[in-house]
């Protein structure tokens, strides 16, 4: 975890700027702090981030419509550590969360779900968050990150193509499988720190926060 949290810590703006240079004019995207692990103090800012997503984006993020109490519960869960959350905060007053990736470990693989606010899109934050999640995963002996994606989610499908994900159609949804070792191919492997530990939450908790379906829950319980 320490490694994931060290992500661009030495130069908080640099990870964003290299992508900004590719896709947006520098200055188009307000600066962000280094990605960091969400903690108990982040409940409100995570909730407000989810509230700021448009109804359409929330639907893409959660694979369906969600009400505000569900978003609040989601924020509380992430702040409590399951699913794990990596957040990118802007420097504005209150340091609001502008991008987040959640990681729910399901035994040998982990599900990820991510969100970036509109004004911070197009600057490479999503791929940067995927790489950070891959660091989190590899330290725990997890080698596949999976995103459950609606077929109409062009941005996620584009992200999957860019990062070499394999896509499997499953019951009207797309399971995008990101290979952790491919995402981190340029980084030396470090010894896993938590191999064997399966911090899986209660079934109802998993279902509500990460859209797992019954088949996944059986796997989680195994
Ligand atoms: C998906 C999402 C996280 C992408 O965030 P982002 O930081 O803007 O992503 P980037 O602009 O850095 O794009 C990374 C790559 O994704 C793809 N991509 C991003 N937006 C795209 C779009 N609108 N159409 C097609 N491809 C797109 C591209 O391949 C892009 O790389 P490129 O610009 O070099 O071609 C963001 O659009 C979002 O929050 N969407 C709503 C919530 C959601 O759908 N979450 C995913 C559910 S798991």
PDB file of C-alpha atoms and ligand atoms in Angstrom:
ATOM      1  CA  UNK A   1       0.000   0.000   0.000  1.00  0.00           C
ATOM      2  CA  UNK A   2       2.840   2.321   0.818  1.00  0.00           C
ATOM      3  CA  UNK A   3       4.087   1.866  -2.713  1.00  0.00           C
ATOM      4  CA  UNK A   4       0.746   2.721  -4.248  1.00  0.00           C
ATOM      5  CA  UNK A   5       0.459   5.758  -2.064  1.00  0.00           C
ATOM      6  CA  UNK A   6       3.917   6.879  -3.093  1.00  0.00           C
ATOM      7  CA  UNK A   7       2.539   7.280  -6.589  1.00  0.00           C
ATOM      8  CA  UNK A   8       3.902  10.561  -7.891  1.00  0.00           C
ATOM      9  CA  UNK A   9       4.174  11.796  -4.336  1.00  0.00           C
ATOM     10  CA  UNK A  10       7.521  13.387  -5.054  1.00  0.00           C
ATOM     11  CA  UNK A  11       6.065  15.484  -7.862  1.00  0.00           C
ATOM     12  CA  UNK A  12       2.308  15.714  -7.413  1.00  0.00           C
ATOM     13  CA  UNK A  13       1.592  17.423 -10.715  1.00  0.00           C
ATOM     14  CA  UNK A  14       3.844  15.504 -13.027  1.00  0.00           C
ATOM     15  CA  UNK A  15       1.745  12.394 -13.558  1.00  0.00           C
ATOM     16  CA  UNK A  16      -1.049  14.557 -14.841  1.00  0.00           C
ATOM     17  CA  UNK A  17       1.003  16.963 -16.869  1.00  0.00           C
ATOM     18  CA  UNK A  18       2.499  14.334 -19.150  1.00  0.00           C
ATOM     19  CA  UNK A  19      -1.025  13.345 -20.233  1.00  0.00           C
ATOM     20  CA  UNK A  20      -2.212  16.922 -20.349  1.00  0.00           C
ATOM     21  CA  UNK A  21       0.535  17.591 -22.839  1.00  0.00           C
ATOM     22  CA  UNK A  22      -0.798  14.795 -25.026  1.00  0.00           C
ATOM     23  CA  UNK A  23      -4.502  15.550 -24.935  1.00  0.00           C
ATOM     24  CA  UNK A  24      -5.215  18.986 -23.522  1.00  0.00           C
ATOM     25  CA  UNK A  25      -3.542  22.322 -23.439  1.00  0.00           C
ATOM     26  CA  UNK A  26      -1.715  22.726 -20.119  1.00  0.00           C
ATOM     27  CA  UNK A  27      -3.990  24.721 -17.880  1.00  0.00           C
ATOM     28  CA  UNK A  28      -7.201  23.271 -19.301  1.00  0.00           C
ATOM     29  CA  UNK A  29      -7.315  20.814 -16.434  1.00  0.00           C
ATOM     30  CA  UNK A  30      -6.936  22.214 -12.914  1.00  0.00           C
ATOM     31  CA  UNK A  31      -4.063  20.610 -10.995  1.00  0.00           C
ATOM     32  CA  UNK A  32      -4.584  17.630  -8.749  1.00  0.00           C
ATOM     33  CA  UNK A  33      -2.765  16.400  -5.706  1.00  0.00           C
ATOM     34  CA  UNK A  34      -1.021  13.038  -5.812  1.00  0.00           C
ATOM     35  CA  UNK A  35      -3.319  10.052  -5.619  1.00  0.00           C
ATOM     36  CA  UNK A  36      -3.705   8.842  -2.073  1.00  0.00           C
ATOM     37  CA  UNK A  37      -5.558   6.166  -0.166  1.00  0.00           C
ATOM     38  CA  UNK A  38      -8.972   7.298   1.056  1.00  0.00           C
ATOM     39  CA  UNK A  39      -9.505   7.259   4.812  1.00  0.00           C
ATOM     40  CA  UNK A  40     -12.212   7.949   7.407  1.00  0.00           C
ATOM     41  CA  UNK A  41     -11.797  11.714   7.046  1.00  0.00           C
ATOM     42  CA  UNK A  42     -12.795  11.502   3.371  1.00  0.00           C
ATOM     43  CA  UNK A  43     -16.444  10.401   3.689  1.00  0.00           C
ATOM     44  CA  UNK A  44     -17.968  13.760   2.842  1.00  0.00           C
ATOM     45  CA  UNK A  45     -15.626  14.601  -0.009  1.00  0.00           C
ATOM     46  CA  UNK A  46     -16.133  11.176  -1.596  1.00  0.00           C
ATOM     47  CA  UNK A  47     -19.906  11.545  -1.266  1.00  0.00           C
ATOM     48  CA  UNK A  48     -19.783  15.016  -2.836  1.00  0.00           C
ATOM     49  CA  UNK A  49     -17.648  13.663  -5.691  1.00  0.00           C
ATOM     50  CA  UNK A  50     -20.249  10.995  -6.426  1.00  0.00           C
ATOM     51  CA  UNK A  51     -23.039  13.586  -6.175  1.00  0.00           C
ATOM     52  CA  UNK A  52     -21.309  15.801  -8.730  1.00  0.00           C
ATOM     53  CA  UNK A  53     -21.342  13.041 -11.345  1.00  0.00           C
ATOM     54  CA  UNK A  54     -24.240  13.505 -13.748  1.00  0.00           C
ATOM     55  CA  UNK A  55     -27.116  11.037 -13.600  1.00  0.00           C
ATOM     56  CA  UNK A  56     -25.780   9.444 -16.784  1.00  0.00           C
ATOM     57  CA  UNK A  57     -22.267   9.109 -15.419  1.00  0.00           C
ATOM     58  CA  UNK A  58     -23.553   7.672 -12.153  1.00  0.00           C
ATOM     59  CA  UNK A  59     -25.481   5.144 -14.147  1.00  0.00           C
ATOM     60  CA  UNK A  60     -22.341   4.207 -16.073  1.00  0.00           C
ATOM     61  CA  UNK A  61     -20.322   4.049 -12.877  1.00  0.00           C
ATOM     62  CA  UNK A  62     -22.795   1.879 -10.960  1.00  0.00           C
ATOM     63  CA  UNK A  63     -24.248   0.034 -13.952  1.00  0.00           C
ATOM     64  CA  UNK A  64     -27.684   1.390 -13.134  1.00  0.00           C
ATOM     65  CA  UNK A  65     -29.523   4.191 -11.397  1.00  0.00           C
ATOM     66  CA  UNK A  66     -28.539   4.859  -7.787  1.00  0.00           C
ATOM     67  CA  UNK A  67     -30.137   7.043  -5.168  1.00  0.00           C
ATOM     68  CA  UNK A  68     -28.333   9.429  -2.870  1.00  0.00           C
ATOM     69  CA  UNK A  69     -28.493   7.171   0.220  1.00  0.00           C
ATOM     70  CA  UNK A  70     -26.657   4.515  -1.777  1.00  0.00           C
ATOM     71  CA  UNK A  71     -24.002   7.033  -2.759  1.00  0.00           C
ATOM     72  CA  UNK A  72     -23.629   8.002   0.883  1.00  0.00           C
ATOM     73  CA  UNK A  73     -23.241   4.369   1.914  1.00  0.00           C
ATOM     74  CA  UNK A  74     -20.723   3.895  -0.879  1.00  0.00           C
ATOM     75  CA  UNK A  75     -18.714   6.866   0.405  1.00  0.00           C
ATOM     76  CA  UNK A  76     -18.801   5.499   3.951  1.00  0.00           C
ATOM     77  CA  UNK A  77     -17.655   2.088   2.782  1.00  0.00           C
ATOM     78  CA  UNK A  78     -14.756   3.444   0.756  1.00  0.00           C
ATOM     79  CA  UNK A  79     -13.698   5.689   3.620  1.00  0.00           C
ATOM     80  CA  UNK A  80     -13.787   2.657   5.908  1.00  0.00           C
ATOM     81  CA  UNK A  81     -11.476   0.764   3.557  1.00  0.00           C
ATOM     82  CA  UNK A  82     -13.699  -1.737   1.775  1.00  0.00           C
ATOM     83  CA  UNK A  83     -13.635  -1.359  -1.093  1.00  0.00           C
ATOM     84  CA  UNK A  84     -10.244   0.309  -0.997  1.00  0.00           C
ATOM     85  CA  UNK A  85     -10.260   3.741  -2.595  1.00  0.00           C
ATOM     86  CA  UNK A  86      -7.529   5.791  -4.224  1.00  0.00           C
ATOM     87  CA  UNK A  87      -8.524   9.421  -4.595  1.00  0.00           C
ATOM     88  CA  UNK A  88      -7.230  12.427  -6.504  1.00  0.00           C
ATOM     89  CA  UNK A  89      -8.121  15.723  -4.803  1.00  0.00           C
ATOM     90  CA  UNK A  90      -7.868  19.180  -6.304  1.00  0.00           C
ATOM     91  CA  UNK A  91      -6.193  22.028  -4.417  1.00  0.00           C
ATOM     92  CA  UNK A  92      -9.441  23.971  -4.076  1.00  0.00           C
ATOM     93  CA  UNK A  93     -10.875  24.812  -0.650  1.00  0.00           C
ATOM     94  CA  UNK A  94     -11.890  21.623   1.104  1.00  0.00           C
ATOM     95  CA  UNK A  95      -9.652  19.609  -1.256  1.00  0.00           C
ATOM     96  CA  UNK A  96     -12.562  18.032  -3.119  1.00  0.00           C
ATOM     97  CA  UNK A  97     -12.159  14.600  -4.659  1.00  0.00           C
ATOM     98  CA  UNK A  98     -12.095  14.898  -8.464  1.00  0.00           C
ATOM     99  CA  UNK A  99     -11.244  11.327  -9.374  1.00  0.00           C
ATOM    100  CA  UNK A 100     -11.481   8.000  -7.577  1.00  0.00           C
ATOM    101  CA  UNK A 101     -10.814   4.341  -8.216  1.00  0.00           C
ATOM    102  CA  UNK A 102     -12.280   1.701  -5.958  1.00  0.00           C
ATOM    103  CA  UNK A 103     -10.749  -1.729  -5.616  1.00  0.00           C
ATOM    104  CA  UNK A 104     -12.644  -4.680  -4.169  1.00  0.00           C
ATOM    105  CA  UNK A 105     -10.592  -7.808  -3.801  1.00  0.00           C
ATOM    106  CA  UNK A 106     -12.446 -10.997  -4.698  1.00  0.00           C
ATOM    107  CA  UNK A 107      -9.896 -13.696  -3.895  1.00  0.00           C
ATOM    108  CA  UNK A 108      -7.448 -14.023  -6.790  1.00  0.00           C
ATOM    109  CA  UNK A 109      -8.786 -11.020  -8.690  1.00  0.00           C
ATOM    110  CA  UNK A 110     -10.140  -7.616  -7.814  1.00  0.00           C
ATOM    111  CA  UNK A 111     -12.966  -5.547  -9.189  1.00  0.00           C
ATOM    112  CA  UNK A 112     -12.278  -1.916  -9.941  1.00  0.00           C
ATOM    113  CA  UNK A 113     -14.649   0.962 -10.604  1.00  0.00           C
ATOM    114  CA  UNK A 114     -13.570   4.499 -11.381  1.00  0.00           C
ATOM    115  CA  UNK A 115     -14.915   7.982 -11.842  1.00  0.00           C
ATOM    116  CA  UNK A 116     -13.439  11.276 -13.016  1.00  0.00           C
ATOM    117  CA  UNK A 117     -15.319  14.567 -12.900  1.00  0.00           C
ATOM    118  CA  UNK A 118     -15.990  16.203 -16.230  1.00  0.00           C
ATOM    119  CA  UNK A 119     -13.526  19.091 -15.985  1.00  0.00           C
ATOM    120  CA  UNK A 120     -10.702  16.684 -15.119  1.00  0.00           C
ATOM    121  CA  UNK A 121     -11.299  14.278 -18.010  1.00  0.00           C
ATOM    122  CA  UNK A 122      -9.159  13.828 -21.059  1.00  0.00           C
ATOM    123  CA  UNK A 123      -5.933  14.298 -19.151  1.00  0.00           C
ATOM    124  CA  UNK A 124      -4.883  10.730 -18.428  1.00  0.00           C
ATOM    125  CA  UNK A 125      -6.215  10.465 -14.898  1.00  0.00           C
ATOM    126  CA  UNK A 126      -8.108   7.223 -15.566  1.00  0.00           C
ATOM    127  CA  UNK A 127      -5.044   5.339 -16.873  1.00  0.00           C
ATOM    128  CA  UNK A 128      -2.969   6.765 -14.003  1.00  0.00           C
ATOM    129  CA  UNK A 129      -5.537   5.458 -11.529  1.00  0.00           C
ATOM    130  CA  UNK A 130      -5.539   2.047 -13.184  1.00  0.00           C
ATOM    131  CA  UNK A 131      -1.764   1.853 -12.831  1.00  0.00           C
ATOM    132  CA  UNK A 132      -1.999   2.907  -9.188  1.00  0.00           C
ATOM    133  CA  UNK A 133      -4.667   0.243  -8.604  1.00  0.00           C
ATOM    134  CA  UNK A 134      -2.381  -2.281 -10.289  1.00  0.00           C
ATOM    135  CA  UNK A 135       0.363  -1.418  -7.795  1.00  0.00           C
ATOM    136  CA  UNK A 136      -2.109  -1.885  -4.959  1.00  0.00           C
ATOM    137  CA  UNK A 137      -3.115  -5.237  -6.438  1.00  0.00           C
ATOM    138  CA  UNK A 138       0.326  -6.608  -7.180  1.00  0.00           C
ATOM    139  CA  UNK A 139       1.452  -5.921  -3.629  1.00  0.00           C
ATOM    140  CA  UNK A 140      -1.385  -8.196  -2.535  1.00  0.00           C
ATOM    141  CA  UNK A 141      -0.692 -10.973  -5.004  1.00  0.00           C
ATOM    142  CA  UNK A 142      -3.628 -10.005  -7.242  1.00  0.00           C
ATOM    143  CA  UNK A 143      -2.887 -10.097 -10.965  1.00  0.00           C
ATOM    144  CA  UNK A 144      -6.199  -9.296 -12.634  1.00  0.00           C
ATOM    145  CA  UNK A 145      -8.329  -6.177 -12.262  1.00  0.00           C
ATOM    146  CA  UNK A 146     -11.807  -6.452 -13.640  1.00  0.00           C
ATOM    147  CA  UNK A 147     -14.219  -3.646 -14.503  1.00  0.00           C
ATOM    148  CA  UNK A 148     -17.877  -4.431 -15.043  1.00  0.00           C
ATOM    149  CA  UNK A 149     -18.898  -2.109 -17.859  1.00  0.00           C
ATOM    150  CA  UNK A 150     -22.105  -1.286 -19.674  1.00  0.00           C
ATOM    151  CA  UNK A 151     -21.875  -1.874 -23.452  1.00  0.00           C
ATOM    152  CA  UNK A 152     -22.721   1.782 -24.114  1.00  0.00           C
ATOM    153  CA  UNK A 153     -19.797   3.046 -22.032  1.00  0.00           C
ATOM    154  CA  UNK A 154     -17.544   4.226 -24.871  1.00  0.00           C
ATOM    155  CA  UNK A 155     -15.026   5.880 -22.563  1.00  0.00           C
ATOM    156  CA  UNK A 156     -14.415   2.690 -20.561  1.00  0.00           C
ATOM    157  CA  UNK A 157     -14.229   0.597 -23.692  1.00  0.00           C
ATOM    158  CA  UNK A 158     -11.687   3.050 -25.083  1.00  0.00           C
ATOM    159  CA  UNK A 159      -9.745   2.897 -21.839  1.00  0.00           C
ATOM    160  CA  UNK A 160      -9.766  -0.887 -22.034  1.00  0.00           C
ATOM    161  CA  UNK A 161      -8.407  -0.845 -25.577  1.00  0.00           C
ATOM    162  CA  UNK A 162      -5.727   1.654 -24.627  1.00  0.00           C
ATOM    163  CA  UNK A 163      -4.567  -0.445 -21.678  1.00  0.00           C
ATOM    164  CA  UNK A 164      -4.814  -3.828 -23.424  1.00  0.00           C
ATOM    165  CA  UNK A 165      -7.764  -5.212 -21.448  1.00  0.00           C
ATOM    166  CA  UNK A 166      -9.506  -8.389 -22.573  1.00  0.00           C
ATOM    167  CA  UNK A 167     -13.248  -7.959 -22.886  1.00  0.00           C
ATOM    168  CA  UNK A 168     -15.725 -10.723 -22.207  1.00  0.00           C
ATOM    169  CA  UNK A 169     -19.444 -10.274 -22.806  1.00  0.00           C
ATOM    170  CA  UNK A 170     -21.362 -11.648 -19.843  1.00  0.00           C
ATOM    171  CA  UNK A 171     -25.130 -11.462 -19.536  1.00  0.00           C
ATOM    172  CA  UNK A 172     -25.428  -8.168 -21.384  1.00  0.00           C
ATOM    173  CA  UNK A 173     -22.477  -6.619 -19.569  1.00  0.00           C
ATOM    174  CA  UNK A 174     -18.825  -6.401 -20.489  1.00  0.00           C
ATOM    175  CA  UNK A 175     -16.211  -7.710 -18.128  1.00  0.00           C
ATOM    176  CA  UNK A 176     -12.976  -5.897 -18.912  1.00  0.00           C
ATOM    177  CA  UNK A 177      -9.988  -7.792 -17.568  1.00  0.00           C
ATOM    178  CA  UNK A 178      -6.865  -5.726 -17.035  1.00  0.00           C
ATOM    179  CA  UNK A 179      -3.617  -7.653 -16.574  1.00  0.00           C
ATOM    180  CA  UNK A 180      -1.738  -6.147 -13.628  1.00  0.00           C
ATOM    181  CA  UNK A 181       1.629  -7.292 -14.947  1.00  0.00           C
ATOM    182  CA  UNK A 182       0.930  -5.649 -18.308  1.00  0.00           C
ATOM    183  CA  UNK A 183      -0.072  -2.403 -16.609  1.00  0.00           C
ATOM    184  CA  UNK A 184       3.157  -2.512 -14.577  1.00  0.00           C
ATOM    185  CA  UNK A 185       5.404  -3.973 -17.256  1.00  0.00           C
ATOM    186  CA  UNK A 186       7.902  -1.128 -16.875  1.00  0.00           C
ATOM    187  CA  UNK A 187       8.109  -1.415 -13.098  1.00  0.00           C
ATOM    188  CA  UNK A 188      10.154  -3.980 -11.186  1.00  0.00           C
ATOM    189  CA  UNK A 189       8.031  -6.354  -9.138  1.00  0.00           C
ATOM    190  CA  UNK A 190       8.174  -5.956  -5.381  1.00  0.00           C
ATOM    191  CA  UNK A 191       7.474  -8.799  -2.956  1.00  0.00           C
ATOM    192  CA  UNK A 192       3.754  -9.115  -2.247  1.00  0.00           C
ATOM    193  CA  UNK A 193       2.952  -8.039   1.293  1.00  0.00           C
ATOM    194  CA  UNK A 194      -0.463  -9.553   1.860  1.00  0.00           C
ATOM    195  CA  UNK A 195      -0.551 -12.775  -0.143  1.00  0.00           C
ATOM    196  CA  UNK A 196      -3.110 -15.165   1.261  1.00  0.00           C
ATOM    197  CA  UNK A 197      -5.192 -12.576   3.066  1.00  0.00           C
ATOM    198  CA  UNK A 198      -8.660 -12.245   1.587  1.00  0.00           C
ATOM    199  CA  UNK A 199     -10.254  -9.169   3.128  1.00  0.00           C
ATOM    200  CA  UNK A 200     -13.678  -9.825   1.696  1.00  0.00           C
ATOM    201  CA  UNK A 201     -16.575  -8.013   3.328  1.00  0.00           C
ATOM    202  CA  UNK A 202     -20.040  -9.325   4.105  1.00  0.00           C
ATOM    203  CA  UNK A 203     -22.004 -10.490   1.079  1.00  0.00           C
ATOM    204  CA  UNK A 204     -24.659  -7.774   1.329  1.00  0.00           C
ATOM    205  CA  UNK A 205     -21.942  -5.167   1.637  1.00  0.00           C
ATOM    206  CA  UNK A 206     -20.186  -6.396  -1.494  1.00  0.00           C
ATOM    207  CA  UNK A 207     -23.375  -6.509  -3.493  1.00  0.00           C
ATOM    208  CA  UNK A 208     -24.337  -2.989  -2.636  1.00  0.00           C
ATOM    209  CA  UNK A 209     -21.059  -1.275  -3.159  1.00  0.00           C
ATOM    210  CA  UNK A 210     -19.572  -2.957  -6.182  1.00  0.00           C
ATOM    211  CA  UNK A 211     -22.466  -4.399  -8.141  1.00  0.00           C
ATOM    212  CA  UNK A 212     -21.334  -7.947  -7.678  1.00  0.00           C
ATOM    213  CA  UNK A 213     -23.806 -10.485  -8.850  1.00  0.00           C
ATOM    214  CA  UNK A 214     -24.609 -13.825  -7.230  1.00  0.00           C
ATOM    215  CA  UNK A 215     -21.938 -15.738  -9.147  1.00  0.00           C
ATOM    216  CA  UNK A 216     -19.285 -13.353  -7.876  1.00  0.00           C
ATOM    217  CA  UNK A 217     -20.532 -13.609  -4.340  1.00  0.00           C
ATOM    218  CA  UNK A 218     -20.159 -17.366  -4.349  1.00  0.00           C
ATOM    219  CA  UNK A 219     -16.627 -16.918  -5.577  1.00  0.00           C
ATOM    220  CA  UNK A 220     -15.959 -14.341  -2.893  1.00  0.00           C
ATOM    221  CA  UNK A 221     -17.169 -16.701  -0.221  1.00  0.00           C
ATOM    222  CA  UNK A 222     -15.019 -19.582  -1.524  1.00  0.00           C
TER     223      UNK A 222
HETATM  224  C1  LIG B   1     -14.288   6.468 -17.861  1.00  0.00           C
HETATM  225  C2  LIG B   1     -13.624   7.675 -17.225  1.00  0.00           C
HETATM  226  C3  LIG B   1     -13.175   7.279 -15.817  1.00  0.00           C
HETATM  227  C4  LIG B   1     -12.391   8.080 -18.054  1.00  0.00           C
HETATM  228  O1  LIG B   1     -11.697   9.095 -17.347  1.00  0.00           O
HETATM  229  P1  LIG B   1     -10.612  10.086 -18.013  1.00  0.00           P
HETATM  230  O2  LIG B   1      -9.636  10.463 -16.968  1.00  0.00           O
HETATM  231  O3  LIG B   1     -11.279  11.184 -18.710  1.00  0.00           O
HETATM  232  O4  LIG B   1      -9.903   9.185 -19.085  1.00  0.00           O
HETATM  233  P2  LIG B   1      -8.827   9.736 -20.128  1.00  0.00           P
HETATM  234  O5  LIG B   1      -9.309  10.939 -20.818  1.00  0.00           O
HETATM  235  O6  LIG B   1      -7.530   9.863 -19.475  1.00  0.00           O
HETATM  236  O7  LIG B   1      -8.825   8.630 -21.214  1.00  0.00           O
HETATM  237  C5  LIG B   1      -8.035   7.491 -21.157  1.00  0.00           C
HETATM  238  C6  LIG B   1      -8.379   6.709 -22.406  1.00  0.00           C
HETATM  239  O8  LIG B   1      -9.716   6.239 -22.304  1.00  0.00           O
HETATM  240  C7  LIG B   1     -10.337   6.350 -23.585  1.00  0.00           C
HETATM  241  N1  LIG B   1     -11.414   7.323 -23.512  1.00  0.00           N
HETATM  242  C8  LIG B   1     -11.642   8.257 -22.566  1.00  0.00           C
HETATM  243  N2  LIG B   1     -12.765   8.928 -22.827  1.00  0.00           N
HETATM  244  C9  LIG B   1     -13.266   8.431 -23.979  1.00  0.00           C
HETATM  245  C10 LIG B   1     -14.415   8.655 -24.723  1.00  0.00           C
HETATM  246  N3  LIG B   1     -15.303   9.601 -24.373  1.00  0.00           N
HETATM  247  N4  LIG B   1     -14.632   7.914 -25.832  1.00  0.00           N
HETATM  248  C11 LIG B   1     -13.765   6.956 -26.204  1.00  0.00           C
HETATM  249  N5  LIG B   1     -12.632   6.669 -25.509  1.00  0.00           N
HETATM  250  C12 LIG B   1     -12.397   7.394 -24.413  1.00  0.00           C
HETATM  251  C13 LIG B   1      -9.269   6.774 -24.557  1.00  0.00           C
HETATM  252  O9  LIG B   1      -8.628   5.616 -25.065  1.00  0.00           O
HETATM  253  C14 LIG B   1      -8.312   7.514 -23.665  1.00  0.00           C
HETATM  254  O10 LIG B   1      -7.007   7.534 -24.131  1.00  0.00           O
HETATM  255  P3  LIG B   1      -6.558   8.534 -25.329  1.00  0.00           P
HETATM  256  O11 LIG B   1      -7.133   9.865 -24.958  1.00  0.00           O
HETATM  257  O12 LIG B   1      -5.086   8.467 -25.288  1.00  0.00           O
HETATM  258  O13 LIG B   1      -7.166   7.967 -26.545  1.00  0.00           O
HETATM  259  C15 LIG B   1     -14.586   8.883 -17.176  1.00  0.00           C
HETATM  260  O14 LIG B   1     -15.055   9.135 -18.469  1.00  0.00           O
HETATM  261  C16 LIG B   1     -15.774   8.704 -16.230  1.00  0.00           C
HETATM  262  O15 LIG B   1     -15.661   8.964 -15.030  1.00  0.00           O
HETATM  263  N6  LIG B   1     -16.931   8.234 -16.741  1.00  0.00           N
HETATM  264  C17 LIG B   1     -18.151   8.104 -15.939  1.00  0.00           C
HETATM  265  C18 LIG B   1     -18.094   6.966 -14.934  1.00  0.00           C
HETATM  266  C19 LIG B   1     -17.726   5.659 -15.598  1.00  0.00           C
HETATM  267  O16 LIG B   1     -18.127   5.336 -16.691  1.00  0.00           O
HETATM  268  N7  LIG B   1     -16.924   4.846 -14.851  1.00  0.00           N
HETATM  269  C20 LIG B   1     -16.500   3.556 -15.302  1.00  0.00           C
HETATM  270  C21 LIG B   1     -17.361   2.462 -14.722  1.00  0.00           C
HETATM  271  S1  LIG B   1     -16.336   1.134 -14.145  1.00  0.00           S
END
